[in-house]
Amino acid sequence: MMYSMTGYGRSIATIDERELTVEMKSVNHRYLDMTVHLPKSLMYLEEPVKQIIKSYVSRGKIYLMTDEDSTSLSAQSLKTNWALLKQYIDQLEQMSDRYGIDKQLTYQDLLQLDDLFYVSDEPVDRELINDHIFQAVHEACEQLVNMRQSEGMNLADDLAMRVKQLNTTIQRLEEHAPMVAEVYQEKLDKRIREYLEDVDVDEGRLLNEVAFFSDKSNIDEEITRLKSHIKQFFDIMKEHGPKGRKLDFLIQEMNREINTIGSKAGDVTISQYVVDIKSDIEKLREQVQNVE
């Protein structure tokens, strides 16, 4: 099974009627790189959350975000400072006794008193928070992996098609390669006879020159290695687990071989095949960059 490094997942943790949205997205990256954004009250969960992500993915740039602005994970309640209220009342009674001031109080009066009311944050049970957050992260990871798997299936089909196309071009190159020495011999013989006209040509030296050219321009080894790389490519695609780095390395080796063939090419047709193959390899490389 092949997995892409592109994916998205989302889940909601419901904690005592309060909700925390967990969103994840991933893009291609050479290694596994995780960025986790949690509310300040949940920063202690960053490392355990990363460990959960590692259990699902092994490569890619992973972003985990939470909808912290719209969520409070603490139970807020309005409290009254009863001791302070008693002091206010005691002071008002003293003022009434001393100066005969009416001591009736209204709710409006009480609201004007500083520090009489305050909001208390009572944290939700930490174990309960952990369980719900971890469950949400697992669910988001599962969605992310499912999307990466779906994208990976499409990638596998596309890569298989491109490698088969590449293999066809290499076969045509292989079929044409033996003709290069023959064409060279014909051209060389023709030129020598045109220059020397009636002078006899030393067939032995001519054959030596052709043999030297043939050896210098021989691409049999490069073609053999290219075909071997293609077989390995298909074998790796059938393997379990991450395979992007292996495929990327193979593509580098393919590119190395075709560059060598290009440097040896003394034939227009082979040069055209080299251009076509390099184009196919580059398209493969671009696609493999997305494989986990």
CSV table of N, CA and C in Angstrom, one decimal, residues 189-285:
chain,number,residue,atom,x,y,z
A,189,ASP,N,33.5,5.1,-43.6
A,189,ASP,CA,33.9,4.5,-44.9
A,189,ASP,C,33.7,5.4,-46.1
A,190,LYS,N,32.5,6.0,-46.1
A,190,LYS,CA,32.1,6.9,-47.2
A,190,LYS,C,33.0,8.1,-47.2
A,191,ARG,N,33.2,8.7,-46.1
A,191,ARG,CA,34.1,10.0,-46.0
A,191,ARG,C,35.5,9.7,-46.4
A,192,ILE,N,36.0,8.6,-45.9
A,192,ILE,CA,37.4,8.2,-46.3
A,192,ILE,C,37.6,8.0,-47.8
A,193,ARG,N,36.6,7.3,-48.4
A,193,ARG,CA,36.7,7.0,-49.8
A,193,ARG,C,36.5,8.3,-50.6
A,194,GLU,N,35.7,9.2,-50.1
A,194,GLU,CA,35.5,10.5,-50.8
A,194,GLU,C,36.8,11.3,-50.8
A,195,TYR,N,37.5,11.3,-49.7
A,195,TYR,CA,38.7,12.1,-49.5
A,195,TYR,C,39.9,11.4,-50.3
A,196,LEU,N,40.0,10.1,-50.2
A,196,LEU,CA,41.1,9.4,-50.8
A,196,LEU,C,40.9,9.0,-52.2
A,197,GLU,N,39.6,9.1,-52.7
A,197,GLU,CA,39.2,8.8,-54.0
A,197,GLU,C,39.7,7.4,-54.4
A,198,ASP,N,40.8,7.3,-55.3
A,198,ASP,CA,41.2,6.0,-55.8
A,198,ASP,C,42.2,5.2,-55.0
A,199,VAL,N,42.6,5.8,-53.9
A,199,VAL,CA,43.5,5.2,-53.0
A,199,VAL,C,42.8,4.1,-52.2
A,200,ASP,N,43.5,2.9,-52.1
A,200,ASP,CA,42.9,1.8,-51.4
A,200,ASP,C,42.8,2.1,-49.9
A,201,VAL,N,41.7,1.7,-49.3
A,201,VAL,CA,41.4,2.0,-47.9
A,201,VAL,C,41.9,0.8,-47.0
A,202,ASP,N,42.7,1.1,-46.0
A,202,ASP,CA,43.1,0.0,-45.1
A,202,ASP,C,41.9,-0.5,-44.2
A,203,GLU,N,41.4,-1.6,-44.6
A,203,GLU,CA,40.2,-2.1,-44.0
A,203,GLU,C,40.5,-2.4,-42.5
A,204,GLY,N,41.7,-2.9,-42.2
A,204,GLY,CA,42.0,-3.2,-40.8
A,204,GLY,C,42.0,-2.0,-39.9
A,205,ARG,N,42.6,-0.9,-40.4
A,205,ARG,CA,42.5,0.4,-39.6
A,205,ARG,C,41.1,0.9,-39.5
A,206,LEU,N,40.4,0.7,-40.6
A,206,LEU,CA,39.0,1.2,-40.5
A,206,LEU,C,38.2,0.4,-39.5
A,207,LEU,N,38.4,-0.9,-39.4
A,207,LEU,CA,37.7,-1.7,-38.4
A,207,LEU,C,38.1,-1.4,-37.0
A,208,ASN,N,39.4,-1.1,-36.9
A,208,ASN,CA,39.9,-0.7,-35.5
A,208,ASN,C,39.2,0.6,-35.1
A,209,GLU,N,39.1,1.6,-36.0
A,209,GLU,CA,38.5,2.9,-35.6
A,209,GLU,C,37.0,2.6,-35.3
A,210,VAL,N,36.3,1.8,-36.0
A,210,VAL,CA,34.9,1.5,-35.7
A,210,VAL,C,34.8,0.8,-34.4
A,211,ALA,N,35.7,-0.1,-34.1
A,211,ALA,CA,35.7,-0.8,-32.8
A,211,ALA,C,35.9,0.1,-31.7
A,212,PHE,N,36.9,1.0,-31.9
A,212,PHE,CA,37.2,2.0,-30.8
A,212,PHE,C,35.9,2.9,-30.5
A,213,PHE,N,35.3,3.4,-31.6
A,213,PHE,CA,34.1,4.2,-31.5
A,213,PHE,C,33.0,3.4,-30.8
A,214,SER,N,32.8,2.1,-31.2
A,214,SER,CA,31.8,1.3,-30.7
A,214,SER,C,32.0,1.1,-29.2
A,215,ASP,N,33.2,0.8,-28.8
A,215,ASP,CA,33.5,0.6,-27.4
A,215,ASP,C,33.3,1.9,-26.6
A,216,LYS,N,33.7,3.0,-27.1
A,216,LYS,CA,33.5,4.3,-26.5
A,216,LYS,C,32.1,4.7,-26.3
A,217,SER,N,31.2,4.4,-27.3
A,217,SER,CA,29.8,4.8,-27.2
A,217,SER,C,28.9,3.7,-26.7
A,218,ASN,N,29.5,2.6,-26.3
A,218,ASN,CA,28.7,1.4,-25.8
A,218,ASN,C,27.9,1.8,-24.6
A,219,ILE,N,26.6,1.6,-24.6
A,219,ILE,CA,25.7,1.9,-23.5
A,219,ILE,C,25.0,0.7,-22.9
A,220,ASP,N,25.5,-0.5,-23.2
A,220,ASP,CA,24.8,-1.7,-22.7
A,220,ASP,C,24.7,-1.7,-21.2
A,221,GLU,N,25.8,-1.4,-20.5
A,221,GLU,CA,25.8,-1.4,-19.0
A,221,GLU,C,24.8,-0.4,-18.5
A,222,GLU,N,24.7,0.8,-19.0
A,222,GLU,CA,23.8,1.8,-18.5
A,222,GLU,C,22.4,1.3,-18.7
A,223,ILE,N,22.1,0.7,-19.9
A,223,ILE,CA,20.7,0.2,-20.2
A,223,ILE,C,20.4,-0.9,-19.2
A,224,THR,N,21.3,-1.8,-19.0
A,224,THR,CA,21.1,-2.9,-18.0
A,224,THR,C,20.7,-2.4,-16.7
A,225,ARG,N,21.5,-1.4,-16.2
A,225,ARG,CA,21.2,-0.8,-14.9
A,225,ARG,C,19.9,-0.1,-14.9
A,226,LEU,N,19.6,0.6,-15.9
A,226,LEU,CA,18.2,1.3,-16.0
A,226,LEU,C,17.1,0.3,-15.9
A,227,LYS,N,17.2,-0.8,-16.6
A,227,LYS,CA,16.2,-1.9,-16.5
A,227,LYS,C,16.1,-2.5,-15.1
A,228,SER,N,17.3,-2.6,-14.5
A,228,SER,CA,17.3,-3.1,-13.1
A,228,SER,C,16.6,-2.2,-12.2
A,229,HIS,N,16.9,-0.9,-12.4
A,229,HIS,CA,16.2,0.1,-11.5
A,229,HIS,C,14.7,0.1,-11.7
A,230,ILE,N,14.3,-0.1,-12.9
A,230,ILE,CA,12.8,-0.1,-13.1
A,230,ILE,C,12.2,-1.3,-12.4
A,231,LYS,N,12.9,-2.5,-12.5
A,231,LYS,CA,12.4,-3.6,-11.8
A,231,LYS,C,12.3,-3.4,-10.3
A,232,GLN,N,13.4,-2.8,-9.7
A,232,GLN,CA,13.4,-2.4,-8.3
A,232,GLN,C,12.3,-1.5,-7.9
A,233,PHE,N,12.0,-0.5,-8.9
A,233,PHE,CA,11.0,0.5,-8.6
A,233,PHE,C,9.6,-0.3,-8.4
A,234,PHE,N,9.3,-1.2,-9.3
A,234,PHE,CA,8.0,-1.9,-9.1
A,234,PHE,C,8.0,-2.8,-7.9
A,235,ASP,N,9.2,-3.4,-7.5
A,235,ASP,CA,9.3,-4.2,-6.3
A,235,ASP,C,9.1,-3.4,-5.1
A,236,ILE,N,9.6,-2.2,-5.0
A,236,ILE,CA,9.5,-1.3,-3.9
A,236,ILE,C,8.0,-0.8,-3.7
A,237,MET,N,7.4,-0.6,-4.8
A,237,MET,CA,6.0,-0.2,-4.8
A,237,MET,C,5.1,-1.2,-4.1
A,238,LYS,N,5.5,-2.5,-4.2
A,238,LYS,CA,4.7,-3.6,-3.6
A,238,LYS,C,5.0,-3.8,-2.1
A,239,GLU,N,6.1,-3.1,-1.6
A,239,GLU,CA,6.5,-3.3,-0.2
A,239,GLU,C,5.5,-2.6,0.7
A,240,HIS,N,5.5,-3.1,2.0
A,240,HIS,CA,4.7,-2.4,3.0
A,240,HIS,C,5.5,-1.4,3.7
A,241,GLY,N,4.9,-0.4,4.2
A,241,GLY,CA,5.6,0.7,4.9
A,241,GLY,C,6.0,1.8,4.0
A,242,PRO,N,6.7,2.8,4.6
A,242,PRO,CA,7.1,4.0,3.8
A,242,PRO,C,8.1,3.6,2.7
A,243,LYS,N,8.0,4.2,1.5
A,243,LYS,CA,8.8,3.8,0.4
A,243,LYS,C,9.3,5.0,-0.4
A,244,GLY,N,8.9,6.2,0.0
A,244,GLY,CA,9.2,7.4,-0.8
A,244,GLY,C,10.7,7.7,-0.9
A,245,ARG,N,11.5,7.5,0.1
A,245,ARG,CA,12.9,7.8,0.1
A,245,ARG,C,13.6,6.8,-0.9
A,246,LYS,N,13.2,5.5,-0.8
A,246,LYS,CA,13.8,4.5,-1.7
A,246,LYS,C,13.5,4.8,-3.1
A,247,LEU,N,12.3,5.2,-3.4
A,247,LEU,CA,11.9,5.5,-4.8
A,247,LEU,C,12.7,6.7,-5.3
A,248,ASP,N,12.8,7.7,-4.4
A,248,ASP,CA,13.6,8.9,-4.7
A,248,ASP,C,15.0,8.6,-5.0
A,249,PHE,N,15.6,7.7,-4.3
A,249,PHE,CA,17.0,7.3,-4.5
A,249,PHE,C,17.1,6.6,-5.9
A,250,LEU,N,16.2,5.7,-6.2
A,250,LEU,CA,16.2,5.0,-7.4
A,250,LEU,C,16.1,6.0,-8.6
A,251,ILE,N,15.3,7.0,-8.5
A,251,ILE,CA,15.2,8.0,-9.5
A,251,ILE,C,16.5,8.8,-9.7
A,252,GLN,N,17.2,9.1,-8.7
A,252,GLN,CA,18.5,9.7,-8.8
A,252,GLN,C,19.4,8.8,-9.6
A,253,GLU,N,19.4,7.5,-9.3
A,253,GLU,CA,20.3,6.6,-10.0
A,253,GLU,C,19.9,6.5,-11.5
A,254,MET,N,18.6,6.5,-11.8
A,254,MET,CA,18.1,6.5,-13.2
A,254,MET,C,18.6,7.7,-13.9
A,255,ASN,N,18.5,8.8,-13.2
A,255,ASN,CA,19.0,10.1,-13.8
A,255,ASN,C,20.5,10.0,-14.1
A,256,ARG,N,21.2,9.4,-13.2
A,256,ARG,CA,22.7,9.3,-13.4
A,256,ARG,C,23.0,8.5,-14.6
A,257,GLU,N,22.3,7.4,-14.8
A,257,GLU,CA,22.6,6.5,-15.9
A,257,GLU,C,22.2,7.2,-17.3
A,258,ILE,N,21.1,7.8,-17.3
A,258,ILE,CA,20.7,8.5,-18.6
A,258,ILE,C,21.6,9.6,-18.9
A,259,ASN,N,22.1,10.3,-17.9
A,259,ASN,CA,23.1,11.4,-18.2
A,259,ASN,C,24.4,10.8,-18.8
A,260,THR,N,24.8,9.6,-18.3
A,260,THR,CA,26.0,8.9,-18.9
A,260,THR,C,25.7,8.6,-20.3
A,261,ILE,N,24.5,8.0,-20.6
A,261,ILE,CA,24.1,7.7,-22.0
A,261,ILE,C,24.2,8.9,-22.8
A,262,GLY,N,23.6,10.0,-22.3
A,262,GLY,CA,23.6,11.3,-23.1
A,262,GLY,C,25.0,11.7,-23.4
A,263,SER,N,26.0,11.6,-22.5
A,263,SER,CA,27.3,12.0,-22.7
A,263,SER,C,28.0,11.1,-23.7
A,264,LYS,N,27.6,9.8,-23.9
A,264,LYS,CA,28.2,8.9,-24.8
A,264,LYS,C,27.5,9.0,-26.2
A,265,ALA,N,26.3,9.6,-26.2
A,265,ALA,CA,25.5,9.6,-27.5
A,265,ALA,C,26.3,10.2,-28.6
A,266,GLY,N,26.4,9.5,-29.7
A,266,GLY,CA,27.0,10.1,-30.9
A,266,GLY,C,26.0,9.9,-32.0
A,267,ASP,N,24.7,9.9,-31.6
A,267,ASP,CA,23.6,9.6,-32.6
A,267,ASP,C,22.4,10.5,-32.3
A,268,VAL,N,21.8,11.1,-33.3
A,268,VAL,CA,20.7,12.0,-33.1
A,268,VAL,C,19.5,11.3,-32.5
A,269,THR,N,19.2,10.1,-32.9
A,269,THR,CA,18.1,9.3,-32.4
A,269,THR,C,18.2,9.0,-30.9
A,270,ILE,N,19.5,8.6,-30.6
A,270,ILE,CA,19.7,8.3,-29.1
A,270,ILE,C,19.6,9.6,-28.3
A,271,SER,N,20.1,10.7,-28.8
A,271,SER,CA,20.0,11.9,-28.1
A,271,SER,C,18.5,12.3,-27.9
A,272,GLN,N,17.6,12.0,-28.8
A,272,GLN,CA,16.2,12.3,-28.7
A,272,GLN,C,15.6,11.4,-27.6
A,273,TYR,N,16.0,10.1,-27.7
A,273,TYR,CA,15.5,9.2,-26.6
A,273,TYR,C,16.0,9.6,-25.2
A,274,VAL,N,17.2,10.1,-25.1
A,274,VAL,CA,17.7,10.6,-23.8
A,274,VAL,C,16.8,11.8,-23.3
A,275,VAL,N,16.5,12.7,-24.2
A,275,VAL,CA,15.6,13.8,-23.9
A,275,VAL,C,14.3,13.4,-23.4
A,276,ASP,N,13.7,12.4,-24.1
A,276,ASP,CA,12.4,11.9,-23.7
A,276,ASP,C,12.5,11.2,-22.3
A,277,ILE,N,13.5,10.4,-22.1
A,277,ILE,CA,13.7,9.6,-20.9
A,277,ILE,C,13.9,10.6,-19.7
A,278,LYS,N,14.7,11.6,-19.9
A,278,LYS,CA,15.0,12.5,-18.8
A,278,LYS,C,13.7,13.3,-18.5
A,279,SER,N,12.9,13.6,-19.5
A,279,SER,CA,11.6,14.2,-19.2
A,279,SER,C,10.7,13.3,-18.4
A,280,ASP,N,10.6,12.0,-18.7
A,280,ASP,CA,9.8,11.0,-18.0
A,280,ASP,C,10.3,10.9,-16.5
A,281,ILE,N,11.7,10.8,-16.4
A,281,ILE,CA,12.2,10.7,-15.0
A,281,ILE,C,11.9,11.9,-14.2
A,282,GLU,N,12.0,13.1,-14.7
A,282,GLU,CA,11.6,14.3,-14.0
A,282,GLU,C,10.2,14.3,-13.5
A,283,LYS,N,9.3,13.8,-14.4
A,283,LYS,CA,7.9,13.7,-14.0
A,283,LYS,C,7.7,12.7,-12.8
A,284,LEU,N,8.5,11.6,-12.9
A,284,LEU,CA,8.4,10.6,-11.9
A,284,LEU,C,8.9,11.2,-10.5
A,285,ARG,N,10.0,12.0,-10.6
A,285,ARG,CA,10.6,12.6,-9.4
A,285,ARG,C,9.6,13.5,-8.8
